[in-house]
Short mmCIF file of C-alpha atoms and ligand atoms in Angstrom, two decimals:
data_model
loop_
_atom_site.label_atom_id
_atom_site.label_comp_id
_atom_site.label_asym_id
_atom_site.label_seq_id
_atom_site.Cartn_x
_atom_site.Cartn_y
_atom_site.Cartn_z
CA MET U 1 -3.99 -9.61 29.62
CA THR U 2 -4.11 -8.51 26.00
CA ALA U 3 -7.36 -8.23 24.09
CA VAL U 4 -8.61 -11.45 22.49
CA GLY U 5 -7.10 -12.12 19.07
CA GLN U 6 -4.52 -9.36 19.43
CA ASP U 7 -0.83 -10.09 19.07
CA PRO U 8 0.55 -9.72 22.63
CA GLU U 9 3.34 -7.57 21.21
CA THR U 10 1.08 -4.95 19.60
CA VAL U 11 1.99 -1.28 19.59
CA PHE U 12 -0.63 1.37 18.84
CA VAL U 13 0.35 4.40 16.79
CA VAL U 14 -1.98 7.17 17.91
CA ASP U 15 -2.83 9.36 14.93
CA PHE U 16 -2.78 13.11 15.50
CA GLY U 17 -3.41 13.87 11.86
CA ALA U 18 0.09 13.66 10.48
CA GLN U 19 1.08 12.25 7.17
CA TYR U 20 3.58 10.27 9.20
CA ALA U 21 1.32 7.92 11.18
CA GLN U 22 1.44 5.23 8.49
CA LEU U 23 5.17 5.60 8.16
CA ILE U 24 5.63 5.19 11.92
CA ALA U 25 3.44 2.07 11.87
CA ARG U 26 5.57 0.63 9.08
CA ARG U 27 8.82 1.39 10.89
CA VAL U 28 7.53 -0.36 14.00
CA ARG U 29 6.62 -3.36 11.88
CA GLU U 30 10.09 -3.32 10.32
CA ALA U 31 11.31 -3.98 13.86
CA CYS U 32 9.12 -7.13 13.78
CA VAL U 33 6.57 -5.62 16.16
CA TYR U 34 2.95 -5.56 15.03
CA SER U 35 1.46 -2.05 15.01
CA GLU U 36 -1.95 -0.58 14.42
CA ILE U 37 -3.04 3.00 13.87
CA VAL U 38 -5.71 4.22 16.28
CA PRO U 39 -7.49 7.60 16.45
CA HIS U 40 -6.43 10.08 19.14
CA GLY U 41 -9.97 9.96 20.52
CA ILE U 42 -9.32 6.49 21.92
CA THR U 43 -10.14 6.46 25.65
CA ALA U 44 -8.13 5.27 28.63
CA GLU U 45 -10.80 2.59 29.25
CA GLU U 46 -10.42 1.24 25.74
CA LEU U 47 -6.66 1.19 26.04
CA ALA U 48 -6.84 -0.47 29.45
CA GLN U 49 -9.01 -3.13 27.91
CA ARG U 50 -6.98 -3.64 24.71
CA GLN U 51 -3.63 -3.46 26.53
CA PRO U 52 -1.21 -2.56 23.76
CA ALA U 53 2.43 -3.09 24.71
CA GLY U 54 3.29 0.51 23.87
CA LEU U 55 1.90 3.74 22.43
CA VAL U 56 3.55 6.02 19.87
CA PHE U 57 1.98 9.44 19.45
CA SER U 58 2.43 10.70 15.89
CA GLY U 59 3.18 14.21 14.74
CA GLY U 60 0.35 16.49 13.64
CA PRO U 61 -0.23 19.67 11.66
CA LYS U 62 -1.64 21.77 14.51
CA SER U 63 -0.04 23.77 17.32
CA VAL U 64 -0.82 22.46 20.81
CA HIS U 65 -1.81 26.04 21.64
CA VAL U 66 -4.69 26.43 19.20
CA GLU U 67 -8.22 25.75 20.24
CA GLY U 68 -9.43 22.37 19.06
CA ALA U 69 -5.93 20.96 18.72
CA PRO U 70 -6.15 17.18 19.16
CA VAL U 71 -5.35 15.81 22.60
CA ILE U 72 -5.36 12.42 24.25
CA ASP U 73 -7.29 11.39 27.33
CA PRO U 74 -4.73 12.37 30.05
CA ARG U 75 -5.61 9.28 32.12
CA VAL U 76 -3.68 7.34 29.46
CA TYR U 77 -0.45 8.37 31.20
CA GLU U 78 -1.54 6.55 34.35
CA LEU U 79 -2.06 3.16 32.69
CA GLY U 80 1.57 2.08 32.90
CA ILE U 81 1.73 1.60 29.10
CA PRO U 82 5.02 3.00 27.73
CA VAL U 83 4.53 6.13 25.59
CA LEU U 84 6.75 7.68 22.93
CA GLY U 85 5.65 11.08 21.64
CA ILE U 86 7.02 12.22 18.29
CA CYS U 87 7.03 15.92 17.24
CA TYR U 88 3.47 17.11 17.98
CA GLY U 89 3.12 13.97 20.09
CA ALA U 90 6.14 15.02 22.18
CA GLN U 91 4.79 18.55 22.57
CA LEU U 92 1.49 17.13 23.74
CA VAL U 93 3.19 14.88 26.30
CA ALA U 94 5.23 17.85 27.54
CA ARG U 95 2.18 20.08 27.82
CA GLN U 96 -0.17 17.52 29.37
CA LEU U 97 2.38 16.50 32.01
CA GLY U 98 3.38 20.02 33.03
CA GLY U 99 6.36 20.87 30.80
CA GLU U 100 6.54 24.01 28.68
CA VAL U 101 5.92 24.40 24.98
CA ALA U 102 6.58 27.90 23.72
CA ARG U 103 5.84 29.81 20.55
CA THR U 104 9.36 31.04 20.11
CA GLY U 105 8.95 31.80 16.43
CA ARG U 106 12.13 29.83 15.84
CA GLY U 107 11.07 26.53 14.44
CA GLU U 108 13.40 24.03 12.81
CA TYR U 109 12.89 22.49 9.41
CA GLY U 110 14.92 19.77 7.78
CA ARG U 111 18.31 18.45 8.83
CA THR U 112 19.31 19.59 12.31
CA ASP U 113 22.26 18.84 14.62
CA LEU U 114 21.21 17.00 17.75
CA GLU U 115 23.39 16.89 20.83
CA VAL U 116 22.72 13.92 23.08
CA VAL U 117 23.26 14.95 26.70
CA GLU U 118 22.19 11.75 28.49
CA GLN U 119 22.55 8.20 27.22
CA ARG U 120 19.75 6.40 29.01
CA VAL U 121 16.91 4.55 27.35
CA LEU U 122 16.28 6.10 23.93
CA PHE U 123 19.89 7.01 23.21
CA GLY U 124 22.01 3.97 23.88
CA PRO U 125 25.74 3.88 24.66
CA ASP U 126 26.51 2.77 21.10
CA GLN U 127 25.06 5.93 19.56
CA PRO U 128 27.08 9.06 18.80
CA LEU U 129 26.59 12.08 21.01
CA GLU U 130 26.28 14.28 17.94
CA GLN U 131 23.84 13.12 15.34
CA ASP U 132 21.70 14.39 12.46
CA VAL U 133 17.97 14.41 12.90
CA TRP U 134 15.12 15.62 10.73
CA MET U 135 12.87 18.32 12.19
CA SER U 136 9.67 20.03 11.18
CA HIS U 137 8.15 22.14 13.93
CA THR U 138 7.12 25.68 14.78
CA ASP U 139 6.47 25.46 18.54
CA THR U 140 9.38 24.52 20.78
CA ILE U 141 9.61 22.38 23.91
CA VAL U 142 11.55 24.64 26.25
CA ALA U 143 11.15 22.62 29.46
CA ALA U 144 10.47 18.94 30.12
CA PRO U 145 7.82 18.09 32.75
CA ASP U 146 8.92 17.71 36.38
CA GLY U 147 10.55 14.37 37.05
CA PHE U 148 11.67 14.05 33.42
CA GLU U 149 15.22 14.25 32.24
CA VAL U 150 16.25 16.15 29.13
CA THR U 151 18.32 13.70 27.07
CA ALA U 152 19.08 15.75 23.94
CA ARG U 153 18.99 19.33 22.67
CA THR U 154 19.45 21.29 19.47
CA PRO U 155 20.47 24.92 18.97
CA GLU U 156 16.78 25.98 18.99
CA THR U 157 15.16 23.33 21.19
CA PRO U 158 16.40 23.02 24.77
CA ALA U 159 14.35 19.83 25.34
CA ALA U 160 14.59 18.09 21.97
CA ALA U 161 14.28 14.73 23.72
CA PHE U 162 13.17 13.93 27.26
CA GLU U 163 12.29 10.84 29.19
CA SER U 164 11.22 9.35 32.48
CA GLU U 165 12.56 5.84 32.67
CA GLU U 166 10.51 5.18 35.76
CA ARG U 167 7.21 6.13 34.10
CA ALA U 168 8.36 4.79 30.70
CA ILE U 169 7.28 8.02 28.99
CA PHE U 170 9.44 9.54 26.26
CA GLY U 171 9.32 12.45 23.85
CA VAL U 172 11.38 13.39 20.80
CA GLN U 173 10.89 16.63 18.89
CA PHE U 174 12.50 15.18 15.76
CA HIS U 175 11.16 12.49 13.42
CA PRO U 176 12.88 9.14 14.04
CA GLU U 177 10.68 7.47 11.40
CA VAL U 178 12.13 9.28 8.37
CA ALA U 179 15.20 8.13 6.48
CA HIS U 180 16.86 11.54 7.03
CA THR U 181 17.28 10.68 10.72
CA PRO U 182 20.10 8.12 10.42
CA PHE U 183 19.75 6.71 13.96
CA GLY U 184 15.96 6.99 13.92
CA GLN U 185 15.21 3.30 13.56
CA GLN U 186 17.64 2.49 16.38
CA ILE U 187 15.91 5.03 18.61
CA LEU U 188 12.49 3.56 17.81
CA GLU U 189 13.82 0.08 18.46
CA ARG U 190 15.23 1.11 21.82
CA PHE U 191 11.75 2.32 22.74
CA LEU U 192 10.24 -1.00 21.61
CA PHE U 193 12.81 -3.36 23.05
CA GLU U 194 14.17 -1.50 26.09
CA ALA U 195 11.20 0.55 27.24
CA CYS U 196 8.34 -1.74 26.19
CA GLY U 197 10.33 -4.95 26.74
CA LEU U 198 9.26 -6.43 23.40
CA HIS U 199 11.06 -9.18 21.53
CA GLY U 200 10.27 -8.59 17.85
CA THR U 201 8.42 -11.82 17.18
CA TRP U 202 6.17 -10.55 14.38
CA THR U 203 7.72 -12.23 11.35
CA MET U 204 6.42 -13.30 7.98
CA GLU U 205 5.99 -16.87 9.27
CA SER U 206 4.00 -15.65 12.27
CA ILE U 207 1.79 -13.49 10.04
CA ILE U 208 1.05 -16.43 7.78
CA ASP U 209 0.36 -18.80 10.68
CA GLN U 210 -1.95 -16.26 12.31
CA SER U 211 -3.86 -15.58 9.07
CA ILE U 212 -4.30 -19.26 8.42
CA SER U 213 -5.70 -19.88 11.86
CA ASP U 214 -7.98 -16.79 11.60
CA VAL U 215 -9.36 -17.93 8.24
CA ARG U 216 -9.97 -21.44 9.57
CA SER U 217 -11.89 -20.21 12.56
CA GLN U 218 -13.91 -17.76 10.45
CA VAL U 219 -15.07 -20.13 7.72
CA GLY U 220 -15.20 -23.46 9.55
CA SER U 221 -16.28 -25.99 6.95
CA GLY U 222 -17.99 -23.37 4.73
CA LYS U 223 -17.34 -22.89 1.04
CA VAL U 224 -15.32 -19.91 -0.11
CA ILE U 225 -15.01 -18.21 -3.48
CA CYS U 226 -12.43 -15.77 -4.72
CA GLY U 227 -12.29 -13.76 -7.92
CA LEU U 228 -8.77 -13.73 -9.29
CA SER U 229 -7.74 -10.66 -11.25
CA GLY U 230 -4.12 -11.58 -11.89
CA GLY U 231 -3.06 -8.82 -9.48
CA VAL U 232 -0.91 -9.31 -6.40
CA ASP U 233 -3.57 -8.71 -3.73
CA SER U 234 -6.11 -11.25 -4.92
CA ALA U 235 -3.30 -13.69 -5.67
CA VAL U 236 -1.81 -13.52 -2.18
CA ALA U 237 -5.23 -13.55 -0.52
CA ALA U 238 -6.27 -16.62 -2.52
CA SER U 239 -3.13 -18.57 -1.74
CA LEU U 240 -3.36 -17.77 1.98
CA VAL U 241 -6.97 -18.92 2.07
CA HIS U 242 -6.03 -22.00 0.11
CA ARG U 243 -3.35 -22.84 2.67
CA ALA U 244 -6.01 -22.50 5.35
CA VAL U 245 -8.97 -24.37 3.89
CA GLY U 246 -7.71 -26.19 0.78
CA THR U 247 -10.50 -27.49 -1.45
CA GLN U 248 -13.18 -25.46 0.33
CA LEU U 249 -11.87 -22.59 -1.84
CA THR U 250 -12.81 -22.18 -5.49
CA CYS U 251 -11.34 -19.35 -7.52
CA VAL U 252 -13.09 -17.80 -10.48
CA PHE U 253 -10.96 -16.22 -13.17
CA VAL U 254 -12.73 -14.36 -15.95
CA ASP U 255 -10.33 -13.87 -18.84
CA THR U 256 -11.66 -10.79 -20.60
CA GLY U 257 -9.11 -10.92 -23.39
CA LEU U 258 -8.08 -7.44 -22.23
CA MET U 259 -5.25 -8.60 -19.99
CA ARG U 260 -1.54 -8.18 -20.52
CA LYS U 261 0.20 -10.57 -22.88
CA ASP U 262 0.04 -14.20 -21.71
CA GLU U 263 -1.35 -13.11 -18.36
CA GLY U 264 -4.40 -15.37 -18.57
CA GLU U 265 -2.28 -18.47 -19.11
CA GLN U 266 0.02 -17.42 -16.30
CA VAL U 267 -2.84 -17.12 -13.81
CA VAL U 268 -4.11 -20.58 -14.73
CA ASP U 269 -0.64 -22.05 -14.67
CA THR U 270 0.23 -20.59 -11.27
CA PHE U 271 -3.01 -21.19 -9.43
CA HIS U 272 -4.31 -24.36 -10.97
CA GLU U 273 -1.24 -26.22 -12.17
CA HIS U 274 1.24 -25.23 -9.48
CA LEU U 275 -0.78 -24.45 -6.39
CA GLY U 276 -3.52 -26.96 -7.14
CA ILE U 277 -6.32 -24.49 -6.41
CA GLU U 278 -9.82 -25.31 -7.75
CA LEU U 279 -10.20 -22.84 -10.57
CA ILE U 280 -13.08 -21.94 -12.82
CA HIS U 281 -11.42 -20.41 -15.86
CA VAL U 282 -13.81 -18.54 -18.12
CA ARG U 283 -12.45 -17.66 -21.55
CA ALA U 284 -14.66 -14.73 -22.38
CA ALA U 285 -12.60 -12.66 -24.84
CA ASP U 286 -15.05 -13.12 -27.74
CA ARG U 287 -17.97 -11.96 -25.63
CA PHE U 288 -16.06 -8.85 -24.57
CA PHE U 289 -15.01 -7.96 -28.12
CA GLU U 290 -18.56 -8.44 -29.34
CA ARG U 291 -19.90 -6.20 -26.57
CA LEU U 292 -17.26 -3.51 -27.21
CA ALA U 293 -17.77 -3.34 -30.99
CA GLY U 294 -18.57 0.20 -32.07
CA LEU U 295 -18.10 1.72 -28.58
CA THR U 296 -15.71 4.67 -28.35
CA GLU U 297 -16.82 6.79 -25.40
CA PRO U 298 -14.59 6.00 -22.36
CA GLU U 299 -17.35 5.79 -19.76
CA GLU U 300 -19.54 3.66 -22.04
CA LYS U 301 -16.63 1.29 -22.60
CA ARG U 302 -15.95 1.03 -18.85
CA ARG U 303 -19.61 0.40 -18.09
CA ALA U 304 -19.89 -2.24 -20.80
CA ILE U 305 -16.83 -4.10 -19.54
CA GLY U 306 -17.94 -3.89 -15.89
CA GLU U 307 -21.48 -5.09 -16.58
CA LEU U 308 -20.41 -7.97 -18.75
CA PHE U 309 -17.83 -8.98 -16.16
CA ILE U 310 -20.50 -9.16 -13.48
CA ARG U 311 -22.83 -11.19 -15.69
CA ILE U 312 -20.11 -13.69 -16.53
CA PHE U 313 -18.93 -13.96 -12.92
CA GLU U 314 -22.51 -14.55 -11.87
CA ASP U 315 -23.03 -17.29 -14.46
CA SER U 316 -19.76 -18.99 -13.53
CA ALA U 317 -20.35 -18.81 -9.80
CA GLY U 318 -23.86 -20.19 -10.43
CA GLY U 319 -22.83 -23.68 -9.37
CA LEU U 320 -21.50 -22.33 -6.10
CA GLU U 321 -24.70 -21.06 -4.50
CA ASP U 322 -23.73 -22.74 -1.29
CA ALA U 323 -20.60 -20.59 -0.98
CA ARG U 324 -21.08 -18.26 1.96
CA PHE U 325 -17.70 -16.58 2.00
CA LEU U 326 -15.99 -14.31 -0.46
CA VAL U 327 -12.28 -13.50 -0.37
CA GLN U 328 -11.29 -9.85 -0.79
CA GLY U 329 -7.76 -8.50 -1.07
CA THR U 330 -8.49 -5.46 1.14
CA LEU U 331 -5.27 -3.89 2.47
CA TYR U 332 -4.58 -1.96 5.68
CA PRO U 333 -4.49 1.50 4.01
CA ASP U 334 -8.05 0.87 2.71
CA VAL U 335 -9.11 -0.08 6.22
CA ILE U 336 -7.54 3.07 7.69
CA GLU U 337 -9.16 5.24 5.03
CA SER U 338 -12.63 3.81 5.32
CA GLY U 339 -12.39 3.99 9.10
CA THR U 340 -14.11 0.63 9.43
CA ARG U 341 -12.97 -1.49 12.29
CA ASP U 342 -15.01 -4.64 11.98
CA ALA U 343 -15.14 -6.97 9.03
CA ALA U 344 -18.01 -5.66 6.97
CA ARG U 345 -20.76 -7.78 5.54
CA ILE U 346 -21.55 -6.38 2.13
CA LYS U 347 -24.05 -6.88 -0.59
CA SER U 348 -22.21 -7.82 -3.68
CA HIS U 349 -23.28 -4.87 -5.80
CA HIS U 350 -21.38 -2.55 -3.49
CA ASN U 351 -18.23 -4.17 -4.62
CA VAL U 352 -16.18 -2.65 -7.39
CA GLY U 353 -14.81 -6.00 -8.50
CA GLY U 354 -18.23 -6.91 -9.81
CA LEU U 355 -20.17 -9.59 -7.97
CA PRO U 356 -23.50 -11.34 -8.29
CA GLU U 357 -26.36 -9.13 -7.09
CA GLU U 358 -28.40 -11.58 -5.05
CA MET U 359 -25.57 -13.29 -3.29
CA ASP U 360 -24.94 -12.21 0.25
CA PHE U 361 -21.42 -13.06 1.30
CA GLU U 362 -19.45 -12.76 4.44
CA LEU U 363 -16.07 -11.30 3.54
CA VAL U 364 -12.80 -13.04 4.24
CA GLU U 365 -10.05 -10.42 4.22
CA PRO U 366 -6.76 -12.04 5.18
CA LEU U 367 -4.69 -8.97 4.17
CA ARG U 368 -6.65 -6.30 6.02
CA HIS U 369 -3.83 -5.77 8.53
CA LEU U 370 -1.05 -5.54 5.96
CA PHE U 371 0.64 -2.83 3.93
CA LYS U 372 1.36 -3.46 0.25
CA ASP U 373 5.06 -4.23 0.79
CA GLU U 374 4.13 -6.74 3.50
CA VAL U 375 1.63 -8.39 1.14
CA ARG U 376 4.46 -8.81 -1.34
CA GLN U 377 6.66 -10.39 1.33
CA VAL U 378 3.87 -12.79 2.27
CA GLY U 379 3.47 -13.63 -1.44
CA GLU U 380 7.18 -14.40 -1.72
CA GLU U 381 7.06 -16.50 1.43
CA LEU U 382 4.12 -18.46 0.02
CA GLY U 383 6.17 -19.22 -3.07
CA LEU U 384 4.21 -17.15 -5.58
CA PRO U 385 6.24 -16.30 -8.69
CA GLU U 386 8.07 -12.99 -8.80
CA GLU U 387 6.07 -11.83 -11.84
CA ILE U 388 2.89 -11.97 -9.80
CA VAL U 389 4.32 -10.67 -6.52
CA TRP U 390 5.94 -7.63 -8.13
CA ARG U 391 3.28 -6.99 -10.73
CA HIS U 392 2.28 -3.37 -11.25
CA PRO U 393 -1.32 -2.33 -10.54
CA PHE U 394 -3.65 -2.98 -13.45
CA PRO U 395 -7.08 -1.41 -14.01
CA GLY U 396 -10.20 -3.58 -13.82
CA PRO U 397 -11.21 -2.80 -17.44
CA GLY U 398 -7.70 -3.77 -18.51
CA LEU U 399 -6.32 -2.77 -21.89
CA GLY U 400 -9.81 -1.52 -22.75
CA VAL U 401 -8.89 1.82 -21.14
CA ARG U 402 -5.49 1.93 -22.84
CA ILE U 403 -6.87 1.60 -26.36
CA ILE U 404 -8.39 4.90 -27.31
CA GLY U 405 -11.53 4.52 -29.40
CA GLU U 406 -12.99 1.20 -30.43
CA VAL U 407 -11.42 -1.92 -28.93
CA THR U 408 -10.72 -4.68 -31.44
CA PRO U 409 -8.75 -7.95 -31.20
CA GLU U 410 -6.16 -6.53 -33.65
CA LYS U 411 -5.56 -3.44 -31.51
CA VAL U 412 -5.32 -5.55 -28.36
CA ALA U 413 -2.66 -7.70 -30.05
CA ILE U 414 -0.61 -4.62 -30.99
CA LEU U 415 -0.91 -3.14 -27.53
CA GLN U 416 -0.06 -6.40 -25.77
CA ASP U 417 3.16 -6.72 -27.78
CA ALA U 418 4.17 -3.10 -27.18
CA ASP U 419 3.30 -3.34 -23.49
CA LEU U 420 5.42 -6.45 -23.14
CA VAL U 421 8.43 -4.60 -24.54
CA VAL U 422 7.91 -1.74 -22.07
CA ARG U 423 7.76 -4.15 -19.13
CA GLU U 424 10.70 -6.25 -20.31
CA GLU U 425 12.96 -3.24 -20.83
CA LEU U 426 11.99 -1.76 -17.49
CA LYS U 427 12.83 -5.03 -15.79
CA LYS U 428 16.11 -5.30 -17.66
CA ALA U 429 17.04 -1.82 -16.43
CA GLY U 430 16.30 -2.94 -12.86
CA LEU U 431 13.66 -0.22 -12.47
CA GLU U 432 10.56 -2.36 -12.13
CA ARG U 433 10.28 -1.96 -8.36
CA GLU U 434 10.92 1.80 -8.33
CA ILE U 435 8.26 2.58 -10.89
CA TRP U 436 4.63 2.48 -9.79
CA GLN U 437 3.27 1.62 -13.23
CA ALA U 438 4.72 1.50 -16.73
CA PHE U 439 2.72 0.53 -19.76
CA ALA U 440 1.86 1.30 -23.37
CA VAL U 441 -1.16 3.16 -24.72
CA LEU U 442 -2.58 2.91 -28.24
CA PRO U 443 -4.16 6.19 -29.39
CA ASP U 444 -6.78 6.32 -32.10
CA ILE U 445 -4.66 8.11 -34.70
CA ARG U 446 -2.26 7.23 -37.50
CA THR U 447 1.08 8.84 -38.21
CA VAL U 448 3.35 9.02 -41.26
CA GLY U 449 6.80 7.49 -41.14
CA VAL U 450 9.50 6.03 -43.30
CA MET U 451 10.95 2.56 -42.95
CA GLY U 452 13.52 1.32 -45.47
CA ASP U 453 12.59 3.37 -48.51
CA GLU U 454 8.92 3.00 -47.89
CA ARG U 455 6.51 5.58 -46.60
CA THR U 456 4.47 4.12 -43.75
CA TYR U 457 1.18 5.17 -42.30
CA GLY U 458 0.92 3.39 -38.96
CA HIS U 459 0.02 3.49 -35.31
CA PRO U 460 1.89 5.48 -32.70
CA ILE U 461 2.42 3.97 -29.26
CA VAL U 462 2.59 6.14 -26.17
CA ILE U 463 4.71 4.96 -23.24
CA ARG U 464 3.43 5.96 -19.82
CA ALA U 465 5.56 5.43 -16.70
CA VAL U 466 4.86 7.02 -13.33
CA THR U 467 6.17 7.06 -9.81
CA SER U 468 3.63 7.21 -7.01
CA GLU U 469 2.96 6.24 -3.41
CA ASP U 470 -0.72 5.47 -3.64
CA ALA U 471 -1.99 6.38 -7.16
CA MET U 472 -3.81 9.44 -5.78
CA THR U 473 -1.03 11.61 -7.16
CA ALA U 474 1.76 10.58 -9.50
CA ASP U 475 4.76 12.02 -11.23
CA TRP U 476 5.93 11.03 -14.70
CA ALA U 477 8.99 8.87 -14.29
CA ARG U 478 12.33 10.31 -15.37
CA LEU U 479 13.33 7.12 -17.17
CA PRO U 480 16.89 7.16 -18.47
CA TYR U 481 17.10 8.04 -22.20
CA GLU U 482 18.80 4.72 -22.95
CA VAL U 483 15.86 2.82 -21.49
CA LEU U 484 13.40 4.90 -23.51
CA GLU U 485 15.52 4.40 -26.58
CA SER U 486 15.57 0.62 -26.28
CA MET U 487 11.83 0.56 -25.63
CA SER U 488 11.22 2.72 -28.69
CA SER U 489 13.45 0.83 -31.12
CA ARG U 490 12.23 -2.57 -29.98
CA ILE U 491 8.58 -1.54 -30.29
CA ILE U 492 9.12 -0.19 -33.83
CA ASN U 493 11.10 -3.26 -34.89
CA GLU U 494 9.04 -5.92 -33.18
CA VAL U 495 5.47 -4.73 -33.27
CA PRO U 496 3.98 -4.76 -36.77
CA GLY U 497 1.94 -1.69 -37.66
CA VAL U 498 3.69 0.68 -35.22
CA ASN U 499 5.88 3.42 -36.68
CA ARG U 500 6.28 5.96 -33.88
CA VAL U 501 6.75 6.02 -30.10
CA ALA U 502 6.04 8.95 -27.78
CA TYR U 503 6.59 9.38 -24.03
CA ASP U 504 3.89 10.86 -21.83
CA ILE U 505 5.34 13.57 -19.55
CA THR U 506 2.17 14.47 -17.68
CA SER U 507 1.89 14.17 -13.91
CA LYS U 508 -1.30 13.47 -11.95
CA PRO U 509 -2.91 15.89 -11.52
CA PRO U 510 -3.62 17.19 -14.13
CA GLY U 511 -3.46 13.90 -16.04
CA THR U 512 -4.79 10.63 -14.68
CA ILE U 513 -2.49 7.63 -14.75
CA GLU U 514 -4.64 5.79 -17.29
CA TRP U 515 -5.57 7.50 -20.53
CA GLU U 516 -9.29 6.76 -20.25
P1 XMP W 1 -6.16 6.92 -12.64
O1 XMP W 1 -6.18 6.62 -14.10
O2 XMP W 1 -7.52 7.31 -12.11
O3 XMP W 1 -5.80 5.55 -11.93
O4 XMP W 1 -5.10 7.90 -12.25
C1 XMP W 1 -5.41 5.41 -10.60
C2 XMP W 1 -5.04 3.96 -10.35
O5 XMP W 1 -6.19 3.12 -10.44
C3 XMP W 1 -6.04 2.18 -11.48
N1 XMP W 1 -7.35 2.10 -12.14
C4 XMP W 1 -8.25 1.15 -11.86
N2 XMP W 1 -8.20 0.09 -11.03
N3 XMP W 1 -10.39 -0.54 -11.69
C5 XMP W 1 -9.26 -0.76 -10.96
O6 XMP W 1 -9.23 -1.75 -10.23
C6 XMP W 1 -10.53 0.50 -12.54
O7 XMP W 1 -11.55 0.68 -13.20
C7 XMP W 1 -9.39 1.39 -12.62
N4 XMP W 1 -9.16 2.51 -13.35
C8 XMP W 1 -7.89 2.94 -13.02
C9 XMP W 1 -4.95 2.71 -12.37
O8 XMP W 1 -4.29 1.68 -13.09
C10 XMP W 1 -4.06 3.39 -11.37
O9 XMP W 1 -3.23 2.47 -10.68
#
């Protein structure tokens, strides 16, 4: 029996502190098997109760020989749940079951030749006997535990892969989850389908059906509100909830006037006109410009925008006092980071999005099990337009933090036009999905130029484009010169008042992605 509410084909990725646990979870999901990351402190009792269909032990930064190195409750091996240990995970399996892990001083790093010596479960008959794998280890598994068969070796690792088909326990010293291991996904899939007996039934349709039924049972006939930001997460969350409870959902969209060009109209068009979602659309640009007049200090500007946003949201949601539920676009990485397991009940002022103070909502988080790329797939499946599904992240205070100094309607108009060119050219070059964010910034300076025979004294525009995995760190994007050139000449020609374009070549750290 699986735990209540859990997909019967769920695999747990046990986290031993590697940067690879999330990647493993994603690879398992790519095989259409639902996976969750669990801490290594999970007990045999808990696993016996939750009954995952398989366990994958991740790699980890420690040596199994050091004191305090993470271990797993050894009774886990007696539960009959198939186990695949990867790197540190494999060393731990070897050590806990009586094999030998030695400090040979001859680790392997990077691409390594693997020789398959037995084609059993993990290495199928259709795989080559010589293959490339990606390694990163210092300790070496020199002997598999008794009763286990060594199935592959490398020049430095005599037991680079071992298995016991009978006990359904497997270990691989290399990393099957990385792209540099060409047969890695096949090996993982053989674990999932051959060893765990799974079928790969976790598809986009099943995710959507499950979310819809979860939302229905959570909210019953209650009223739900959702703040739309124009971003992909709130958009996908809102349309899922709408599929589930229809007119019980009302969305609130506060148009601050600081959004990207035509974004406000697009949100209204998509959600109200096309999806038929109840939408309170607040056109608040004038109030924001009035509030921002004379403000130049970045933190003051951010505070002013945030506070006004909350006040307006509060006023607009005023007619919805009976709403008990609030939709949040929380994603799985946020859940992993915060370590929370159960849906939290929060007071609104804890929420960054800006919510009424006195309202006490129960959160509806239909995306809390999904990674960003899965959210995008759900969005596509739900028929949301590509521009919303593939939209780059956008800061809450909007263009307010991309206009240095005082924010005025004139400056917003310049920046919106320049920003549109940057996005259009990036899309035309087919780079939109590779780049984390690309946008324009309007600094608070003037520069001298010459256009025709005339001297000009105009605004410069700075283009910022970065690659990133999670916005914690970022690298400036090496955009091709031709793309930069077309961005630059179009901005100068099409945006009145701009006479110079610069490209920001600062990574994060030391720079932040946004300029303010
Ligand atoms: P920084 O500038 O700190 O930005 O490198 C990291 C990421 O966060 C976005 N960002 C924000 N997002 N509210 C948000 O929802 C904000 O106030 C905010 N400020 C920055 C930024 O666009 C980048 O993706």
